[in-house]
mmCIF file of C-alpha atoms and ligand atoms in Angstrom:
data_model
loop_
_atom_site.group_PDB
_atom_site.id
_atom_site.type_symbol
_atom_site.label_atom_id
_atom_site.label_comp_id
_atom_site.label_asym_id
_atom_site.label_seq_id
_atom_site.Cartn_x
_atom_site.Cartn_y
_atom_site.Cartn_z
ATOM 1 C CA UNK A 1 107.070 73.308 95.456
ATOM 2 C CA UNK A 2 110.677 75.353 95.869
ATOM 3 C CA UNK A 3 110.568 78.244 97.641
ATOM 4 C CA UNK A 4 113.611 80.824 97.428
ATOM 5 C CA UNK A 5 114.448 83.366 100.460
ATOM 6 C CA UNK A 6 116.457 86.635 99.320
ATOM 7 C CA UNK A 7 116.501 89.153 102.194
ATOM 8 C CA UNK A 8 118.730 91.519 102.419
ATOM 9 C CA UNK A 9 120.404 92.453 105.548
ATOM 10 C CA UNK A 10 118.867 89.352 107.133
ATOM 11 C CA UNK A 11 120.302 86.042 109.426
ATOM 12 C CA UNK A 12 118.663 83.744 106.412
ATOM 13 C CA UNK A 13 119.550 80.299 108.521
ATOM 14 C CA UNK A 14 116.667 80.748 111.272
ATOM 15 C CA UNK A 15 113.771 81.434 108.570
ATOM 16 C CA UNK A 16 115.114 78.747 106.078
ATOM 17 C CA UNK A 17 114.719 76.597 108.928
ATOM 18 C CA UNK A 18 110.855 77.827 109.931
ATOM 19 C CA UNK A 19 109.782 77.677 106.640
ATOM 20 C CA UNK A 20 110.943 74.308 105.921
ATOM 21 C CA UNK A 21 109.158 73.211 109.079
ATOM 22 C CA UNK A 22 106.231 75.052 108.358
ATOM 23 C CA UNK A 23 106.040 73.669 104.845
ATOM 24 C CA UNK A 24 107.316 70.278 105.219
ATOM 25 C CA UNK A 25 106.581 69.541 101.345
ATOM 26 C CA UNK A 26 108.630 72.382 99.636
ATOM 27 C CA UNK A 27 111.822 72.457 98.714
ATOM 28 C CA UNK A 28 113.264 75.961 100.314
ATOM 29 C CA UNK A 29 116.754 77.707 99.454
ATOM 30 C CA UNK A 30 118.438 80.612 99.873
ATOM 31 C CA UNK A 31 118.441 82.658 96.681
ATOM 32 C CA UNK A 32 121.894 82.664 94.766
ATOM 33 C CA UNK A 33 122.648 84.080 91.499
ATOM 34 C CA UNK A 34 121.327 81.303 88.265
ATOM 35 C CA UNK A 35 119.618 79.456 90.699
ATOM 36 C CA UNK A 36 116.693 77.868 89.226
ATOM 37 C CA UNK A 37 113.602 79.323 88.901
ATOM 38 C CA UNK A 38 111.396 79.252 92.303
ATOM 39 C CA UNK A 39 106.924 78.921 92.831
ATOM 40 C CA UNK A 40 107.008 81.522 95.549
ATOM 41 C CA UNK A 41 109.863 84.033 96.511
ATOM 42 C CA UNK A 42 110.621 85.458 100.366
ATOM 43 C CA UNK A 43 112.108 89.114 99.991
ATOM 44 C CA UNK A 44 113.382 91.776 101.908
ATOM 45 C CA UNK A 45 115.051 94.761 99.642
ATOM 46 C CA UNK A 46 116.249 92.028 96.994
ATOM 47 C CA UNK A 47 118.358 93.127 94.086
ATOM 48 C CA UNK A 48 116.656 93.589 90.711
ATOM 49 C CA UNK A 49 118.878 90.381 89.634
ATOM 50 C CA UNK A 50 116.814 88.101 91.322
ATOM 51 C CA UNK A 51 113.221 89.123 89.552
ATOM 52 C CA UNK A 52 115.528 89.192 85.951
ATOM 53 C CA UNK A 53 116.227 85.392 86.715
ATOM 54 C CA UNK A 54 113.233 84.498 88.987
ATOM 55 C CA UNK A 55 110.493 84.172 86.194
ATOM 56 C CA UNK A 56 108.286 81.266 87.145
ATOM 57 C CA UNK A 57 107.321 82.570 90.581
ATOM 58 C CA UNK A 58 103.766 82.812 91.362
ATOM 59 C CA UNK A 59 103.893 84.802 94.656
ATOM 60 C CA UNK A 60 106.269 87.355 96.022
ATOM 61 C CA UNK A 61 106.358 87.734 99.918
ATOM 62 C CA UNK A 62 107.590 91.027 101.323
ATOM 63 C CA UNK A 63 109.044 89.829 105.169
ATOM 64 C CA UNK A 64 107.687 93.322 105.990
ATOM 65 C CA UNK A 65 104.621 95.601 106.246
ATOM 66 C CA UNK A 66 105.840 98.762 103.662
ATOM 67 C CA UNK A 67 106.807 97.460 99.778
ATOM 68 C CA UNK A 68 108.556 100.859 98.858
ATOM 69 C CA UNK A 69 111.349 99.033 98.125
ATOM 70 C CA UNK A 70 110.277 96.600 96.128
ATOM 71 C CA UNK A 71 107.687 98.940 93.765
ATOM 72 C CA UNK A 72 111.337 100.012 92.825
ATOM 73 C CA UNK A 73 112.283 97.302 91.112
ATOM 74 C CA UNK A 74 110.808 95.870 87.778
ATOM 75 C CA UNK A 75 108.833 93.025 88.999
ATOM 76 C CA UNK A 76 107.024 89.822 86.923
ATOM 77 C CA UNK A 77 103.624 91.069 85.341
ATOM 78 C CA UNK A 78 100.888 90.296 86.837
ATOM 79 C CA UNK A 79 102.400 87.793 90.166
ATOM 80 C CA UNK A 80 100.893 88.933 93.288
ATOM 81 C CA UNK A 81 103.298 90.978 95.555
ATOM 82 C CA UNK A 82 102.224 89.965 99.147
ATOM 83 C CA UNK A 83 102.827 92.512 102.355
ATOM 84 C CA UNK A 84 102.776 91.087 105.971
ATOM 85 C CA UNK A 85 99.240 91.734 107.592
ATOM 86 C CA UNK A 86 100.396 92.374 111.363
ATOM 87 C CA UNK A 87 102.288 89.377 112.206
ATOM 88 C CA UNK A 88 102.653 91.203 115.531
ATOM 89 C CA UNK A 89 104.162 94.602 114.097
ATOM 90 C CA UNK A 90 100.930 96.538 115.696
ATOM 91 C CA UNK A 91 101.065 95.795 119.050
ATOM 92 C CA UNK A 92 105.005 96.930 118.792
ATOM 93 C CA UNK A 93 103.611 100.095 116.959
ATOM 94 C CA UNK A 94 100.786 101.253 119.449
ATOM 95 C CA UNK A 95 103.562 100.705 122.390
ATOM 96 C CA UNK A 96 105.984 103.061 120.732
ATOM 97 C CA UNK A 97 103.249 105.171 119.670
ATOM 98 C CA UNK A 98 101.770 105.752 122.836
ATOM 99 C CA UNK A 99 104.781 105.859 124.508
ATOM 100 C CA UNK A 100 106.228 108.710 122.626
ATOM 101 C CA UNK A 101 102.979 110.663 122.746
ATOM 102 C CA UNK A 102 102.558 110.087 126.551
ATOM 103 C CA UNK A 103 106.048 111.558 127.171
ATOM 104 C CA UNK A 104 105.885 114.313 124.550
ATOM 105 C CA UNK A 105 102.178 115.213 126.796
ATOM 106 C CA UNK A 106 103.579 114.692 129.910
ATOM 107 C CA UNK A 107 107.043 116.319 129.349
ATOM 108 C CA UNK A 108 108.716 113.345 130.675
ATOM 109 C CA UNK A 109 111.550 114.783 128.645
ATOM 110 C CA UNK A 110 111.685 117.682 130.663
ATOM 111 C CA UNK A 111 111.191 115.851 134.024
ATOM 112 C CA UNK A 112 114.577 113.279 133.224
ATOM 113 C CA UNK A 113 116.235 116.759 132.433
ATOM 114 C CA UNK A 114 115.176 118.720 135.820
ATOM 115 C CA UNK A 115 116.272 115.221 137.747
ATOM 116 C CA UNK A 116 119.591 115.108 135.996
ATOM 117 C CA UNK A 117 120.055 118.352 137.376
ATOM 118 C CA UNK A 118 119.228 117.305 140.557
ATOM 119 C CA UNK A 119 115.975 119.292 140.768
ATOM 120 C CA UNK A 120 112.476 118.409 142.093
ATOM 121 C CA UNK A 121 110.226 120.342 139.873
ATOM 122 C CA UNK A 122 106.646 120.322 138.618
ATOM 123 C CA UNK A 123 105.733 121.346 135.663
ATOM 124 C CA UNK A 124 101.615 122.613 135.204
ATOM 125 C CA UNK A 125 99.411 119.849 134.048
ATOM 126 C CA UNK A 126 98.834 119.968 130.474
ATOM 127 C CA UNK A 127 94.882 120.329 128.743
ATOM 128 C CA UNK A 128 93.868 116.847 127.015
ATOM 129 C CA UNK A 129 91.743 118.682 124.609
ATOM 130 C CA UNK A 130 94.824 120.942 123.569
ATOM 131 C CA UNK A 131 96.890 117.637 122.461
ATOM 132 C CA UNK A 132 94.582 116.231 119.567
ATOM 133 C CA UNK A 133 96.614 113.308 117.953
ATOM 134 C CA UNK A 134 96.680 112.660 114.310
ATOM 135 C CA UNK A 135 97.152 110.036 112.180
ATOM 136 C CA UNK A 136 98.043 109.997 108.964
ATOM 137 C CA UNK A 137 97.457 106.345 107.583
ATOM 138 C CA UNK A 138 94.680 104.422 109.638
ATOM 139 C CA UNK A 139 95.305 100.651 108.054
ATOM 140 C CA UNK A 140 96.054 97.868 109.948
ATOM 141 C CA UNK A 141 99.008 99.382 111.976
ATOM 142 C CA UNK A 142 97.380 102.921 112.150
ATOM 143 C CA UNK A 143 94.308 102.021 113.557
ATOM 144 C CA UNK A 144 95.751 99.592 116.114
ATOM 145 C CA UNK A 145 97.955 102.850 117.328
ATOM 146 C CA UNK A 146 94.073 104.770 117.310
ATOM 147 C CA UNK A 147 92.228 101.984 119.321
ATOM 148 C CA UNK A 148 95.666 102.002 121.975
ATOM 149 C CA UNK A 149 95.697 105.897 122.578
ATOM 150 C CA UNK A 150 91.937 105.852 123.021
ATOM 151 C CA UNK A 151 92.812 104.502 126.556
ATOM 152 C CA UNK A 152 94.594 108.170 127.855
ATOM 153 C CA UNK A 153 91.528 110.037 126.462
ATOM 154 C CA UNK A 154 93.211 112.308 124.542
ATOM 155 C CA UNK A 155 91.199 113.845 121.357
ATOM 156 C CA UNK A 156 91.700 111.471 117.981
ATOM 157 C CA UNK A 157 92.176 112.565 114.561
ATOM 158 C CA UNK A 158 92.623 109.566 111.145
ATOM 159 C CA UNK A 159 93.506 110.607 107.684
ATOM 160 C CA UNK A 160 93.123 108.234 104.813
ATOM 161 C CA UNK A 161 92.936 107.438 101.124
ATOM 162 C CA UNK A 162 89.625 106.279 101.325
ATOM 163 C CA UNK A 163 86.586 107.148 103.896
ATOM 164 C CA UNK A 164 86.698 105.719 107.101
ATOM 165 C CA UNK A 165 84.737 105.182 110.387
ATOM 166 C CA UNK A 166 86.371 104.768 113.489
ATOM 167 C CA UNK A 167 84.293 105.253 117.057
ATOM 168 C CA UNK A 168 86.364 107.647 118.782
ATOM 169 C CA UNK A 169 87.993 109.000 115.966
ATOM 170 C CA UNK A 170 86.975 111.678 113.695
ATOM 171 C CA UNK A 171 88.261 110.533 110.182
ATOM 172 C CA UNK A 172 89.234 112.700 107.452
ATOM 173 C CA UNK A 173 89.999 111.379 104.225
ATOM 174 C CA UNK A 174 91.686 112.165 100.671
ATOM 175 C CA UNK A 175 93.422 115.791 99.732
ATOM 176 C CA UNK A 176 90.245 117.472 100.068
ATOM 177 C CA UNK A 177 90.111 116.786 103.897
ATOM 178 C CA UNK A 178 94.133 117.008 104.349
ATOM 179 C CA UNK A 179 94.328 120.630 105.377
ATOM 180 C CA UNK A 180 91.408 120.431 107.916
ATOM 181 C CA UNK A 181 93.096 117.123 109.475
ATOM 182 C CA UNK A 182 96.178 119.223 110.174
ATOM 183 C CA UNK A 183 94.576 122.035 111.215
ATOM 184 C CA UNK A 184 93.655 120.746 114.777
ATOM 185 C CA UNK A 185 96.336 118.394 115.080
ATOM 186 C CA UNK A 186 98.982 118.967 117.754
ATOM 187 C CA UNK A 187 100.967 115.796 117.053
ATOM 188 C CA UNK A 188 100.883 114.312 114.165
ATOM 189 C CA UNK A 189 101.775 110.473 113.804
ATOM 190 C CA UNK A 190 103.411 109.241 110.398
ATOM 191 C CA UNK A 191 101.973 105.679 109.221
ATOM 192 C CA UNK A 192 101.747 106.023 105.907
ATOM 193 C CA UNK A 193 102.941 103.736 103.064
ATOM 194 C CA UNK A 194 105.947 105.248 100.807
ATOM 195 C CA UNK A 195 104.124 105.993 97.643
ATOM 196 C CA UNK A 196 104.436 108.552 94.948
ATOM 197 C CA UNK A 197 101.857 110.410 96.349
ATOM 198 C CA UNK A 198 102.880 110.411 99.882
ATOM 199 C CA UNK A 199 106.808 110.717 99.344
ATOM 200 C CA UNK A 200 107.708 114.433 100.814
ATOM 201 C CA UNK A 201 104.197 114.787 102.578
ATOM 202 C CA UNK A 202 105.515 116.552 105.920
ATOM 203 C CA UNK A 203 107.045 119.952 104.690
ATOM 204 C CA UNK A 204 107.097 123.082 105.491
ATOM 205 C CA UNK A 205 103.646 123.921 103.992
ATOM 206 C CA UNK A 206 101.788 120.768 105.424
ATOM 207 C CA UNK A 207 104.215 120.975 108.945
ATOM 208 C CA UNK A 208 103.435 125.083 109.213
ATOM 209 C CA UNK A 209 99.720 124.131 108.865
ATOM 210 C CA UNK A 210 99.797 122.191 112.488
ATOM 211 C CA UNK A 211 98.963 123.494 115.622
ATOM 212 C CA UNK A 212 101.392 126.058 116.958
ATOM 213 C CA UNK A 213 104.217 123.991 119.119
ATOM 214 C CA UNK A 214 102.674 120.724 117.449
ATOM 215 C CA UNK A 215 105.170 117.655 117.716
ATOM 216 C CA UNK A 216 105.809 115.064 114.701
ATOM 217 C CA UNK A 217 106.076 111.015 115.331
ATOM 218 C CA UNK A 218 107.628 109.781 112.173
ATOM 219 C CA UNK A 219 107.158 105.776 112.366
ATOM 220 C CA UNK A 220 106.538 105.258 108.751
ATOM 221 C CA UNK A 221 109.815 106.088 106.142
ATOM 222 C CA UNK A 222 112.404 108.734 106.470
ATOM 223 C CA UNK A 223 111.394 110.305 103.004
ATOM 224 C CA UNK A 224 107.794 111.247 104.072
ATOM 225 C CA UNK A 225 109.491 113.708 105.966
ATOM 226 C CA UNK A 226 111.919 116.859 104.269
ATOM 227 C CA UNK A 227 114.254 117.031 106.957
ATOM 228 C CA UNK A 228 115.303 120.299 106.742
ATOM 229 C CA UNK A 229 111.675 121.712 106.810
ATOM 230 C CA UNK A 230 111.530 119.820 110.089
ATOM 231 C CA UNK A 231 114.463 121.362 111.709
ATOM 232 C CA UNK A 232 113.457 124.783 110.371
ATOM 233 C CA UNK A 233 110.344 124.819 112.407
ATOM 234 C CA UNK A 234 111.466 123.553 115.549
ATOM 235 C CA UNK A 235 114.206 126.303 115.423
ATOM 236 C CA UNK A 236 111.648 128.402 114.535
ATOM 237 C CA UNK A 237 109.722 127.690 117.392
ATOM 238 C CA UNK A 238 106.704 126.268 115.377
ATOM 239 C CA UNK A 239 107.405 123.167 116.276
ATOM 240 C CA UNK A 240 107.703 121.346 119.281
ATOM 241 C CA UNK A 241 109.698 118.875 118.761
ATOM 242 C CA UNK A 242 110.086 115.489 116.793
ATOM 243 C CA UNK A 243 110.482 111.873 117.740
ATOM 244 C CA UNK A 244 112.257 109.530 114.587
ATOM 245 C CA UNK A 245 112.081 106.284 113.779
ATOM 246 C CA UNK A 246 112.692 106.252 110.122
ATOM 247 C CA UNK A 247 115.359 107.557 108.444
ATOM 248 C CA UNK A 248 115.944 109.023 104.081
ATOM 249 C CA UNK A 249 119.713 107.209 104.911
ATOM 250 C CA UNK A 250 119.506 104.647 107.700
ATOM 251 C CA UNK A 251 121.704 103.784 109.244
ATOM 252 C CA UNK A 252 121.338 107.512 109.939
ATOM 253 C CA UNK A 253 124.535 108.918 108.736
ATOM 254 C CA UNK A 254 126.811 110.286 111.561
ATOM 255 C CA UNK A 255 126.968 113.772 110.713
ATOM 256 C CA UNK A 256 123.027 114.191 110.729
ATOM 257 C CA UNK A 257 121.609 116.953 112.834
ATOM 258 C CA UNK A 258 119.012 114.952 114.018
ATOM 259 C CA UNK A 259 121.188 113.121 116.097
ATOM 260 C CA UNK A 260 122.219 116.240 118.306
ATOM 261 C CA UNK A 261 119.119 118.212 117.868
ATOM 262 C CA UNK A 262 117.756 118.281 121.906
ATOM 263 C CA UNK A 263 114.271 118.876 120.660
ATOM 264 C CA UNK A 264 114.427 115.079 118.464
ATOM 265 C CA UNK A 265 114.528 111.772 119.643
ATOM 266 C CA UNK A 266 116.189 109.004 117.654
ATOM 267 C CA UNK A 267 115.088 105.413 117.626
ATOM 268 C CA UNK A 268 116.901 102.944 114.492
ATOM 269 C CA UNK A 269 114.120 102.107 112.927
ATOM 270 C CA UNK A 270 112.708 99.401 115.572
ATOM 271 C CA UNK A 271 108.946 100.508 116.606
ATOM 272 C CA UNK A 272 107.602 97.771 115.171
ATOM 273 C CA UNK A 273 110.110 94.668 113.975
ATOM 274 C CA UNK A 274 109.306 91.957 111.772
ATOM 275 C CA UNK A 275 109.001 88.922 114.386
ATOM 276 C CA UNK A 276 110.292 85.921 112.560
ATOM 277 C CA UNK A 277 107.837 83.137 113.974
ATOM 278 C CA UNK A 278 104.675 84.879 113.238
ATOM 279 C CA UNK A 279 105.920 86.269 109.790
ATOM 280 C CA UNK A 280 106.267 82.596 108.956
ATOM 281 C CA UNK A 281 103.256 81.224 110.055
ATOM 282 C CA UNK A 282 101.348 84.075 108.423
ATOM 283 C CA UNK A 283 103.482 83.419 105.027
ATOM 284 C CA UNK A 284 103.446 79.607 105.177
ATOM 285 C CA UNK A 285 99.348 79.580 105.651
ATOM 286 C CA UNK A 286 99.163 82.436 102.578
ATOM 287 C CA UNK A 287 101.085 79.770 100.447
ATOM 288 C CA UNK A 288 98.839 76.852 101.310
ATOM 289 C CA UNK A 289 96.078 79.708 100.532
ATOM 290 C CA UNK A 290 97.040 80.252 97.237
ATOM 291 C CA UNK A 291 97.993 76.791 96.310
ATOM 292 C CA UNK A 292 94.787 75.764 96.774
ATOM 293 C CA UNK A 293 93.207 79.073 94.532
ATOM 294 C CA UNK A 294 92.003 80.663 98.322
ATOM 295 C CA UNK A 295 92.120 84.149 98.352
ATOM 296 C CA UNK A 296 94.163 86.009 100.638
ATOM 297 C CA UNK A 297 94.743 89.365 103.026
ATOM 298 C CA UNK A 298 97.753 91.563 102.083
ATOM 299 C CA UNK A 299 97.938 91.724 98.690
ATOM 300 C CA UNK A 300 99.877 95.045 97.624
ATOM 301 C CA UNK A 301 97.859 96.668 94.457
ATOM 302 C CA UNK A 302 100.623 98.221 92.141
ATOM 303 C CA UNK A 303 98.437 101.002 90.700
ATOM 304 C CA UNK A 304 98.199 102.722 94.578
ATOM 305 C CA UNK A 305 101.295 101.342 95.735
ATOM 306 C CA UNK A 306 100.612 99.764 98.872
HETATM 307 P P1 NAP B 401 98.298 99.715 105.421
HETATM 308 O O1 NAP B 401 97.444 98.784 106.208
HETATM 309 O O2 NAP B 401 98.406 99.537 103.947
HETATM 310 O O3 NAP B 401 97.753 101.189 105.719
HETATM 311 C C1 NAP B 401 98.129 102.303 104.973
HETATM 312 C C2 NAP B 401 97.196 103.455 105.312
HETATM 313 O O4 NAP B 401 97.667 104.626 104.634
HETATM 314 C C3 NAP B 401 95.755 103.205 104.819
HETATM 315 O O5 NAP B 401 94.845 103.718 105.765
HETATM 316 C C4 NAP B 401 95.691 104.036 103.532
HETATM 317 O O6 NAP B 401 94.402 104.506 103.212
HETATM 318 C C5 NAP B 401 96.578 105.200 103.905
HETATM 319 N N1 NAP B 401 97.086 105.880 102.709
HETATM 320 C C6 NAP B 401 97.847 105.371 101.713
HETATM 321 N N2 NAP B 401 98.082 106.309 100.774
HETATM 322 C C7 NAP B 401 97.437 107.418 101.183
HETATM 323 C C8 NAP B 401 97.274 108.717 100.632
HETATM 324 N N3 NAP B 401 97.818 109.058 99.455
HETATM 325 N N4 NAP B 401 96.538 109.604 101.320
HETATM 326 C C9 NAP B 401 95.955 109.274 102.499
HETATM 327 N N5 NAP B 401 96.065 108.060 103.082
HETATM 328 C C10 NAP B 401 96.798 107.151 102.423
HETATM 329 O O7 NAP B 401 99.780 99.739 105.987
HETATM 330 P P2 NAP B 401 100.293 99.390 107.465
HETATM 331 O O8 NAP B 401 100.486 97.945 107.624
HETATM 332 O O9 NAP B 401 99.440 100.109 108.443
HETATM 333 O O10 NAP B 401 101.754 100.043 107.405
HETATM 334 C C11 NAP B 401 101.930 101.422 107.140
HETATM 335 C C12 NAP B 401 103.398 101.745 106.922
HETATM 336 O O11 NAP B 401 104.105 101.696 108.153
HETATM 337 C C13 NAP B 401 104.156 100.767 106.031
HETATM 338 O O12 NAP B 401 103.927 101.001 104.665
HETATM 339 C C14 NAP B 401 105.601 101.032 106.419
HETATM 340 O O13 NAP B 401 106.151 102.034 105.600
HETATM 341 C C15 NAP B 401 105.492 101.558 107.862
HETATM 342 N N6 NAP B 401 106.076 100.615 108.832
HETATM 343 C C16 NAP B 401 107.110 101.033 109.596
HETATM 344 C C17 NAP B 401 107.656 100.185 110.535
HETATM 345 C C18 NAP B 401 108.777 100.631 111.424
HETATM 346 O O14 NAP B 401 109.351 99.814 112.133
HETATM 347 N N7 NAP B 401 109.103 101.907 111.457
HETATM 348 C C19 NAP B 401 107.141 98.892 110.685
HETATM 349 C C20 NAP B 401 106.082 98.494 109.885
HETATM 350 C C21 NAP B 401 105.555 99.373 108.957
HETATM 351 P P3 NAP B 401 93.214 103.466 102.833
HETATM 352 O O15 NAP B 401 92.858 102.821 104.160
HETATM 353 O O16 NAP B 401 92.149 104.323 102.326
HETATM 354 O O17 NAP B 401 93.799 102.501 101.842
HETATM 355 C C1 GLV B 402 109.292 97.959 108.437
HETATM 356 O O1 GLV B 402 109.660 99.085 108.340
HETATM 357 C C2 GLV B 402 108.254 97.378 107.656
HETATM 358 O O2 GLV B 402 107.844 97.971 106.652
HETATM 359 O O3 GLV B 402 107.811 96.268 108.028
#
């Protein structure tokens, strides 16, 4: 069995290394240009060159949870297109999550800005029930982030392609139920997949429909968000604030307002990383899973996307 990596922007030595060990039997290279044709294909953002002249593969692994970038490219009819299933990403996400949310509630913000000053302040404690969370996107990372801010009792809101039930959450689901979701929410948490149908989705319609002085998480991609809808509203006052993971350019570009903007944090798109060893292990047991005609988690359906 040969097994081609092709990731772009990644140190390919370390996971050439833990697949080999993981897969003793398989032959496994980095990709080059006319190399020969591979069974199964490792990818991060690879160029469309590599599908043209990769055309015996018989299962594409994405070394991350969102495919975006790969329903870009033209890929081989009808080969399965495989996205990582956790491998550790939603623990990372429910820490940054919760972390963001708790000092966005809290106004820790505020706090580091009185100290820095050199003043001892208190601020009035804030209403739980005023700070409903919402989450758009409740798969495997979005209801991990649920489950971790059930702990601080705050009131929790899912929103979803397809009809959930969560305890502790109330779940909305589809465009008929997207208004009423951001109705009550007062931040709203981005952890969606980059799809035609979600590209744009926080704008000045669907922002302006939040709770007044609501505050956005985006932890999904940069273009679910219009940026300058976002910046609008804060200035406007509508908004409370933002905190950024994900970028339309990353790395963000240097002139970007959001870097300067005092009502938006900026993190480089590193809430939830891909962690080598358990990406491995998780890819290396899907290949043995499919070799043997098992089925497996994680497979991305083109039609939706995701
Ligand atoms: P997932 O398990 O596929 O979950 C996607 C969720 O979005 C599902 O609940 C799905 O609904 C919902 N959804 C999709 N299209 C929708 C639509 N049109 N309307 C309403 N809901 C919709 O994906 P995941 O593993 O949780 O990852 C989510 C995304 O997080 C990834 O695609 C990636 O872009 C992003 N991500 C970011 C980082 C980072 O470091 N910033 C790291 C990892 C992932 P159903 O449940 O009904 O299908
Ligand atoms: C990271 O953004 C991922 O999609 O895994």
């Amino acid at each position: 069995m040969r097994i081609t990596f092709c990731c772009t922007g990644t140190k390919a030595q370390p996971w050439l290394e833990g697949l080999q060990a993981a897969l003793p039997g398989a032959v496994v290279d980095l990709w080059t240009a006319g190399a020969a044709s591979a069974d199964y294909a490792v990818v991060w953002a690879p160029p469309q060159q590599f599908f043209d002249e990769q055309t015996g593969l018989k299962g594409i692994f994405n070394i991350g949870a969102g495919v975006d970038a790969l329903m870009k490219l033209r890929l081989p009819p009808g080969v399965p297109v495989v996205r990582l299933d956790d491998a550790g990403m939603s623990v990372q996400m429910a820490e940054y999550v919760c972390h963001a949310v708790i000092r966005h509630f809290r106004e820790f913000d505020g706090y580091e800005a009185d100290v820095n000053a050199g003043k001892w302040s208190y601020r009035k404690p804030r209403s739980r029930a005023d700070f409903s969370v919402g989450i758009m996107g409740m798969g495997v990372l979005g209801e991990r982030v649920a489950q971790a801010l059930q702990a601080f009792e705050l009131p929790l809101r899912g929103w979803s392609r397809s009809p959930k039930s969560l305890p502790g959450v109330q779940c909305f689901a589809g465009e008929a139920q997207f208004h009423d979701f951001l109705a009550a929410t007062r931040i709203l948490v981005c952890l969606l997949p980059l799809t035609p149908d979600t590209r744009d989705i926080m704008n000045r319609d669907t922002l302006s429909r939040l709770q007044p002085d609501a505050y956005v998480i985006n932890v999904a991609r940069g273009a679910h968000l219009v940026d300058e809808d976002l910046i609008a509203l804060i200035d406007s006052g509508h908004l409370a604030g933002a905190t950024l993971d994900v970028f339309r350019t990353e790395p963000l570009p240097a002139q970007h307002p959001f870097w300067k903007h005092p009502k938006i944090t900026v993190t480089p798109h590193t809430s939830a990383r891909t962690l080598r060893e358990e990406s491995i292990v998780q890819i290396a047991g899907k290949i043995v899973a499919l070799e043997r005609g098992e089925p497996i988690a994680g497979i991305v359906n083109p039609a939706r996307g995701y």
